[in-house]
Coordinates of C-alpha atoms in Angstrom, one line a residue:
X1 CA -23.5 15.2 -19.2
X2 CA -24.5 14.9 -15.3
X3 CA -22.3 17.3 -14.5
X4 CA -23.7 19.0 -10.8
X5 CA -25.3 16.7 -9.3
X6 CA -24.9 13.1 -7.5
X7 CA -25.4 10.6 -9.9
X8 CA -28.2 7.7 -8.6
X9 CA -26.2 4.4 -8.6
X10 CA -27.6 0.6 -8.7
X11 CA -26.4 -2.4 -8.3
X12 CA -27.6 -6.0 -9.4
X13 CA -26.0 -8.9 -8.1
X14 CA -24.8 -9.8 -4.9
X15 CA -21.9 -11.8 -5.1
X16 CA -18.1 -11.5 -4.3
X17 CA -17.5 -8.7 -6.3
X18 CA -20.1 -6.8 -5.5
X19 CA -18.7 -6.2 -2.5
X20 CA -15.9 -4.3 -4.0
X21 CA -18.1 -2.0 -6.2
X22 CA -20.1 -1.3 -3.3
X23 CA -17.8 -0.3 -1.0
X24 CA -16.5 2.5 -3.8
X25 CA -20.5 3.7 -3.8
X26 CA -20.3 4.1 -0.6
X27 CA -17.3 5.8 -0.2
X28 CA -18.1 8.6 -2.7
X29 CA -19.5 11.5 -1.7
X30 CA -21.4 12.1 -4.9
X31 CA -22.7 9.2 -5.4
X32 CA -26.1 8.0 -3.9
X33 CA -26.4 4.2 -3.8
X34 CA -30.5 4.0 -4.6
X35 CA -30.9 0.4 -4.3
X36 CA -29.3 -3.5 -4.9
X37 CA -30.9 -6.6 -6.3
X38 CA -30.5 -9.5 -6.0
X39 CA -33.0 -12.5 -7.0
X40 CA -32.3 -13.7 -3.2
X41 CA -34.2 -11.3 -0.6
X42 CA -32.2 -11.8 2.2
X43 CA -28.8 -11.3 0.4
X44 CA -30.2 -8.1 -1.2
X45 CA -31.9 -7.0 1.8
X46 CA -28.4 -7.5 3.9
X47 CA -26.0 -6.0 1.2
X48 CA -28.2 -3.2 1.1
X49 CA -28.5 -2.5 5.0
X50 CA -24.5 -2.8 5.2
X51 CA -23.9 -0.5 2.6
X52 CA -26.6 2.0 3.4
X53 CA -28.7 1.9 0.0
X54 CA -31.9 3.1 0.0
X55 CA -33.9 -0.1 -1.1
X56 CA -33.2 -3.6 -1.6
X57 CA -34.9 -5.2 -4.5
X58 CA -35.3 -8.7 -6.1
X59 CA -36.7 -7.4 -9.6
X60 CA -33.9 -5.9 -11.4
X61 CA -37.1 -4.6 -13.8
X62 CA -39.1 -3.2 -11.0
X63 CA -36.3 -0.9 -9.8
X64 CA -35.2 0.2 -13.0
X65 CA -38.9 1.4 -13.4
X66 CA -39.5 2.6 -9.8
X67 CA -35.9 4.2 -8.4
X68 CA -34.6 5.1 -12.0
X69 CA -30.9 5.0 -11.7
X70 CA -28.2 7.1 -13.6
X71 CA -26.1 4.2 -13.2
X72 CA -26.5 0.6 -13.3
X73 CA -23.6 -1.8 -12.0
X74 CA -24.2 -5.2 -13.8
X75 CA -22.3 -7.7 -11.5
X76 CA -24.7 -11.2 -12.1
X77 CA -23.1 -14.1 -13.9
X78 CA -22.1 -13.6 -17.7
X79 CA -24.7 -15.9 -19.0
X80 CA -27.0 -12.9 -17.9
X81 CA -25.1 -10.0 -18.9
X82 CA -26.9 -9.1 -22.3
X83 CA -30.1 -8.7 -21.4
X84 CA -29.7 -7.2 -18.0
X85 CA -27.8 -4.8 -19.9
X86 CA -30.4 -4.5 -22.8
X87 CA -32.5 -3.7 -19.7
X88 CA -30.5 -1.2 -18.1
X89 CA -29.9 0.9 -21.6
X90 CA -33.6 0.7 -22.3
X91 CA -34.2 2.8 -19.3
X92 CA -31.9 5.4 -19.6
X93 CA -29.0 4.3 -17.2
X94 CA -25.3 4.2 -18.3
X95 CA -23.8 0.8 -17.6
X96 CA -20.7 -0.5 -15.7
X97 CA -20.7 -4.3 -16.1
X98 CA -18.3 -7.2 -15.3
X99 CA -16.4 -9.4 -17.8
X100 CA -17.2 -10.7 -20.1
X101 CA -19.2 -8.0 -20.7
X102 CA -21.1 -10.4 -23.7
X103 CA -20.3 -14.2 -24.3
X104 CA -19.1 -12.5 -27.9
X105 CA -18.0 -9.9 -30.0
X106 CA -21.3 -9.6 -31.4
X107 CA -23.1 -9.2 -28.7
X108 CA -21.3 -6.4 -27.3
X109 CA -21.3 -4.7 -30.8
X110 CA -24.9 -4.8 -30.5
X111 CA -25.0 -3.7 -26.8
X112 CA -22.8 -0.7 -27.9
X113 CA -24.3 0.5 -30.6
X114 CA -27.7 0.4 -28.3
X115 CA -25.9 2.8 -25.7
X116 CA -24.5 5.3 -28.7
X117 CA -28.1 5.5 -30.3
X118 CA -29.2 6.5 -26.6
X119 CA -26.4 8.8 -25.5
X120 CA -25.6 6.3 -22.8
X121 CA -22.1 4.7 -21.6
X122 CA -21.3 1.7 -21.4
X123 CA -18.0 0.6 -19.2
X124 CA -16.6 -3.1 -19.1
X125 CA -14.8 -3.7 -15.8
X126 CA -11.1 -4.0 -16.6
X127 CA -10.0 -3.7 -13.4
X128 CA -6.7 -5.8 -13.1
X129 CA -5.3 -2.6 -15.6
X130 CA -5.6 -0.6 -12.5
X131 CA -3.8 -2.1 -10.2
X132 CA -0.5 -0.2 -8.9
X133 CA 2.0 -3.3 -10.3
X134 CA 0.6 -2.7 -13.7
X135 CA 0.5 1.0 -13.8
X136 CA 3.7 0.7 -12.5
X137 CA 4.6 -1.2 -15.9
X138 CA 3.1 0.9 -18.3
X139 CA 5.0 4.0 -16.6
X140 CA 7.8 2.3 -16.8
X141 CA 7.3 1.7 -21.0
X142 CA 5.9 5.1 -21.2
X143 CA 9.0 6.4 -19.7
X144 CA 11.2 4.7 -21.7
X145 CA 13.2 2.5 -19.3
X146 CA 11.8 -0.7 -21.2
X147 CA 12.5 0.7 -24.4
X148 CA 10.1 -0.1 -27.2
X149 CA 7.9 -3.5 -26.1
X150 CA 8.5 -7.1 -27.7
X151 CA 7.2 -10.1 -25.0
X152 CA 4.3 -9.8 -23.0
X153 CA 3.2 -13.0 -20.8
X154 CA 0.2 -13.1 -18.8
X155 CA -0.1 -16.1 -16.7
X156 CA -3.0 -17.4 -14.1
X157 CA -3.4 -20.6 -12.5
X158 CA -6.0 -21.7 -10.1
X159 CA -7.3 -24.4 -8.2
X160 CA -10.8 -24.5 -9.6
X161 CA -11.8 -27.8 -10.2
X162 CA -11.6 -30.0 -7.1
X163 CA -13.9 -27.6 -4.8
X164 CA -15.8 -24.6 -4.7
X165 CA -18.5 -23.1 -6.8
X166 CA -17.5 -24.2 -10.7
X167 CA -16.5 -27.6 -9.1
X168 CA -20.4 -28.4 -7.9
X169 CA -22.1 -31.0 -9.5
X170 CA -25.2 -30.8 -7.7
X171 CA -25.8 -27.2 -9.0
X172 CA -23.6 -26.9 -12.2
X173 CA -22.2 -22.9 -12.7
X174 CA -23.8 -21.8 -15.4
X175 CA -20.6 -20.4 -16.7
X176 CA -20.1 -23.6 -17.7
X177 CA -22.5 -23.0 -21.1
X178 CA -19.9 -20.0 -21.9
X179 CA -18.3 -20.5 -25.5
X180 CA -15.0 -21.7 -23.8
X181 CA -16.5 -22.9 -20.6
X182 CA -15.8 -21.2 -17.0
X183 CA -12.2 -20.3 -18.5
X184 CA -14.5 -17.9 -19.8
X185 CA -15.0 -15.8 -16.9
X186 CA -11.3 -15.8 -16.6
X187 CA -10.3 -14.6 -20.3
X188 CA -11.5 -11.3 -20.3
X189 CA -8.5 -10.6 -17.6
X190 CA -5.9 -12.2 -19.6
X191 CA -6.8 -10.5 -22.8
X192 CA -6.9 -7.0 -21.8
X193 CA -3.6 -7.1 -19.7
X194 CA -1.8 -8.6 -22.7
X195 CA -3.1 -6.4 -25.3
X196 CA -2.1 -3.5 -23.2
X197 CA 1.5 -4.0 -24.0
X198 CA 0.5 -5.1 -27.4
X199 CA 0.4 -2.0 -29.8
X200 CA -0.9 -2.8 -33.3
X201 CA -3.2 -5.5 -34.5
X202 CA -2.8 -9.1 -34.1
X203 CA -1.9 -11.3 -36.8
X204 CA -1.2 -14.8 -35.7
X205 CA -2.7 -16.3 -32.9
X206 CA -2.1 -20.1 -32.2
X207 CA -4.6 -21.3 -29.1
X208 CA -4.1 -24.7 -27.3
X209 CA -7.3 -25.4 -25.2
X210 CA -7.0 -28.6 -23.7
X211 CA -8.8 -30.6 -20.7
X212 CA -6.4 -32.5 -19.1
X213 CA -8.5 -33.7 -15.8
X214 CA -12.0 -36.2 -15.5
X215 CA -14.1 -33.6 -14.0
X216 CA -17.5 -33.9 -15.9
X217 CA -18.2 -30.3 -15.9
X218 CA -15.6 -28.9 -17.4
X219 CA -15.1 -28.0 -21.1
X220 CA -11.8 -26.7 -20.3
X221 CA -9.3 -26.7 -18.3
X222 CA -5.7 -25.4 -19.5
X223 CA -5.4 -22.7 -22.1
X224 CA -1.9 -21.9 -23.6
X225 CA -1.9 -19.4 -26.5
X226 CA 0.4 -17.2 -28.4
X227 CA -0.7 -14.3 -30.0
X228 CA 1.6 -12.3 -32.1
X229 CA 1.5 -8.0 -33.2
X230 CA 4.2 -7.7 -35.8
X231 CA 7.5 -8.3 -33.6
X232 CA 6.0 -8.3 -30.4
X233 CA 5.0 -11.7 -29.2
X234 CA 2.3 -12.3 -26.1
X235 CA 1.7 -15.5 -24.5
X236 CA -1.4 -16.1 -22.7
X237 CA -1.6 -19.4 -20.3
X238 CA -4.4 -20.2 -17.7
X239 CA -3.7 -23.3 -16.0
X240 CA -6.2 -25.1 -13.2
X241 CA -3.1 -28.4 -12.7
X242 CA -0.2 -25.7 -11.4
X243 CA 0.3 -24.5 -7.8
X244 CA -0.3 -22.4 -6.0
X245 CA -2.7 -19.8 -7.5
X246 CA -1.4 -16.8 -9.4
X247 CA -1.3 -14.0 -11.8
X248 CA 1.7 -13.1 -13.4
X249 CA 2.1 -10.4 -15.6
X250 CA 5.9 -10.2 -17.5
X251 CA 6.6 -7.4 -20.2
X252 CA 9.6 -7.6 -22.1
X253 CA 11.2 -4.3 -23.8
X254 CA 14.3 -4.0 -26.0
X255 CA 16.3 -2.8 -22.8
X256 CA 15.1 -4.6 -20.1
X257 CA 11.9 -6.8 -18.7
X258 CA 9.5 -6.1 -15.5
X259 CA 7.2 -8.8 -13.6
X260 CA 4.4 -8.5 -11.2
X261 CA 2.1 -11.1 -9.7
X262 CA -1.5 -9.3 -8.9
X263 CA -2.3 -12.4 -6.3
X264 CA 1.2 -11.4 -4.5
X265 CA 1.7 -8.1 -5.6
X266 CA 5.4 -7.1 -6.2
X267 CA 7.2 -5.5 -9.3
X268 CA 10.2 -6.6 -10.1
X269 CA 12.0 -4.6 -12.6
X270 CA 15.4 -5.4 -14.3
X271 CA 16.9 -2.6 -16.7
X272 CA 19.8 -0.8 -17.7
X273 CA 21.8 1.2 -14.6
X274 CA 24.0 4.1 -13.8
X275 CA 27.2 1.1 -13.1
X276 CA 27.3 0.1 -16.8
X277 CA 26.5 -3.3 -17.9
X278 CA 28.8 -4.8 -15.3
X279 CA 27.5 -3.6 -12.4
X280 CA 23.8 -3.1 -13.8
X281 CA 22.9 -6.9 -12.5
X282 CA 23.9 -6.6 -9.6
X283 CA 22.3 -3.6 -8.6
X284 CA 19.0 -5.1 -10.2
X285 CA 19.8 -7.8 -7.6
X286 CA 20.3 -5.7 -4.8
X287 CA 17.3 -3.4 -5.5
X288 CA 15.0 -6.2 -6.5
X289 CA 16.1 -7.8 -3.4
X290 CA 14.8 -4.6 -1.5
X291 CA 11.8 -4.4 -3.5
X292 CA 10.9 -8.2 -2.3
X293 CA 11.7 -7.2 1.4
X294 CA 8.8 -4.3 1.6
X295 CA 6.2 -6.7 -0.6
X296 CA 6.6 -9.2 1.9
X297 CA 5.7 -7.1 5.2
X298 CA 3.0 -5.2 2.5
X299 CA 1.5 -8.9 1.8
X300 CA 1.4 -9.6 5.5
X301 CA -0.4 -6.1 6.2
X302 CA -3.0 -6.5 3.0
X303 CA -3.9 -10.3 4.7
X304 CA -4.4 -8.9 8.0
X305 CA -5.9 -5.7 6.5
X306 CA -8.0 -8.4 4.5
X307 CA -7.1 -6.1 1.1
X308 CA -7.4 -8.0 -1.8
X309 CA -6.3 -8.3 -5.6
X310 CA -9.2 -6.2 -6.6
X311 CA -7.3 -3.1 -5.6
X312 CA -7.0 -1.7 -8.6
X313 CA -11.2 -1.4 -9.2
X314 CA -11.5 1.4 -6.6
X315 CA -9.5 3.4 -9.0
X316 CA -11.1 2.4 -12.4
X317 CA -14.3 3.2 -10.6
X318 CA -13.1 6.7 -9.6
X319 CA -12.4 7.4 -13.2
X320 CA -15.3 6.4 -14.5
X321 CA -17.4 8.4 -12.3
X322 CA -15.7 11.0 -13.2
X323 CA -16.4 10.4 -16.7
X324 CA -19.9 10.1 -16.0
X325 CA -19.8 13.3 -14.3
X326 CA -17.6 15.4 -16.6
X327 CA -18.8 13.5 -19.9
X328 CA -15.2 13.1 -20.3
X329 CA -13.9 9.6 -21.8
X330 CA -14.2 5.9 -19.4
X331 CA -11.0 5.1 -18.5
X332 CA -11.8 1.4 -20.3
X333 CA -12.8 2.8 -24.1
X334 CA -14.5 1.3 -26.6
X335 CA -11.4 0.3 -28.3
X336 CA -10.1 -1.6 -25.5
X337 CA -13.5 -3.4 -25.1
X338 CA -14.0 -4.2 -28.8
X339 CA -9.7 -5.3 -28.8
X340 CA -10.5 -7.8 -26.0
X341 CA -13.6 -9.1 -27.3
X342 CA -11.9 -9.7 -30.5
X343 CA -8.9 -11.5 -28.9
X344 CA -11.2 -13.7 -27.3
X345 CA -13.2 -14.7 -30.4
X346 CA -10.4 -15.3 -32.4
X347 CA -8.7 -17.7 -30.0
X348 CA -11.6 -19.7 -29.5
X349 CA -11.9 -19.7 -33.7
X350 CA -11.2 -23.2 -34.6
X351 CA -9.4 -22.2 -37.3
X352 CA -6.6 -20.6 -34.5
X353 CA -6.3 -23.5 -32.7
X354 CA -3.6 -26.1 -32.0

């Protein structure tokens, strides 16, 4: 595909994450970060100048046309993700963009079949897969030590709506216009950890979408949802009325269970040991105990080191670079797109919902 030379990277959009997908274009040698824009000139002009790209623009259409970049990294809101994209393919660049990659399943059909026709990739961010907790998990079911999967739970709670940017009356996010409101942003996650540990397709699904507070804004503000493969049963629950914040991701095999929390990161892993089932809990004790001794001097270090949850996106960047380079296959595939975007329209059907 591009296989020899550096490929010409782009980025529109300038906010948080941004910062994480630039610091991987900086940090890899063969890529060359050609320019960022942002509709603000002094934010694009100051994420460009700290992360060495060549130009800052605040025309996402002007430096498609003028710097042509192999690569385009789509990081705006998600109201604004299909025809940036649109854009993007129509000049020839492959696409990484952030979730939701379209508002529906339709959308990104129609995005995708746009890149195939023009030999062109297109990558949603799935980046929570990638972090070591949950790659931790899978090795663990790959290996066995699980044994065959039947509960997955994947759990987030956050303190949204009395502050911050979805909270703002004055200037209303316009995630807010999303099909299930600003949950929206925060589905995509959900979905594709929980359908990781899901094998097969999914054929009940039972979604409680409530608003429990007054805030005007909101559309939602509690999902709870069960979603059921055959035997194995997943939960998914995003909560904004539960403290403090976190993301909890619990898999359930028929020997034994494992449980992270990507906002705290630890793995705590309970199976069958060498001393029988007598002894077996309380070794899982005894080494979980260990285990939550060394995450609590690692969390220290990552807040001083100011690391955060979005660890795992240096790595699905890596290998989808390498992709790009090798014209190998994403690491995030078309099926685990189309799987996600398919969970999310089906629990916002209202013929799913209780």
């Amino acid at each position: 595909m591009t296989s020899g030379k550096k490929l010409r990277a782009a980025v529109i959009g300038t906010g948080k994450i941004s910062e994480e997908h630039l610091k991987y274009l900086k940090s890899d040698p063969q890529v060359d970060l050609i320019g960022v824009c942002d509709l603000s000139p002094s934010l694009a002009k100051y994420a460009a100048t700290r992360f060495g790209a060549a130009e800052a623009f605040t025309d996402s259409g002007v430096m498609l046309r003028t710097a042509k970049p192999d690569v385009v990294h789509v990081l705006t809101p998600p109201h604004t993700h299909v025809g940036i994209v649109t854009d993007a393919l129509s000049h020839g660049a492959h696409v990484v963009c952030e979730k939701p990659i379209a508002p529906q399943r339709q959308q990104f059909l129609d995005l995708w079949t746009m890149a195939q026709a023009k030999g062109l990739r297109l990558v949603e961010d799935h980046n929570y897969r990638f972090n070591e907790p949950i790659l931790a998990i899978e090795k663990l079911m790959n290996d066995g030590k699980l044994g065959a999967p039947r509960e997955v739970e994947v759990r987030m709670a956050l303190q949204i709506r009395g502050a911050g940017r979805y909270a703002d009356t004055s200037m209303p996010h316009p995630s807010h216009n999303l099909p299930a409101g600003v949950l929206h942003e925060f589905i995509s996650h959900l979905c594709y950890l929980a359908l990781r540990f899901i094998p097969g397709d999914v054929d009940r699904i039972a979604a409680g979408w409530s608003k429990h507070g007054t805030e005007p804004l909101f559309k939602f503000d509690d999902l709870d949802a069960l979603v059921m493969a055959g035997v194995v049963h997943g939960r998914i629950r995003f909560t904004t009325h539960a403290a403090p914040d976190t993301f909890m991701v619990t898999v359930r095999g028929e020997k034994g269970w494992a449980e992270t929390d990507l906002f705290q990161p630890y793995l705590r892993v309970t199976i069958p040991r060498k001393g029988g089932a007598q002894l077996s809990p309380l070794i899982n004790h005894y080494l979980n105990g260990k285990m939550f001794k060394r995450a609590a001097v690692r969390g220290f270090r990552n807040k001083i080191m100011q690391h955060t949850p979005y660890e795992g996106l240096k790595t699905f960047l890596g290998r989808t670079y390498e992709a790009f380079r090798t014209g190998g296959e994403p690491p995030v595939t078309y099926n685990d797109m189309d799987r996600a975007s398919r969970l999310i329209d089906a629990l916002l059907d209202e013929k799913n919902r209780v």
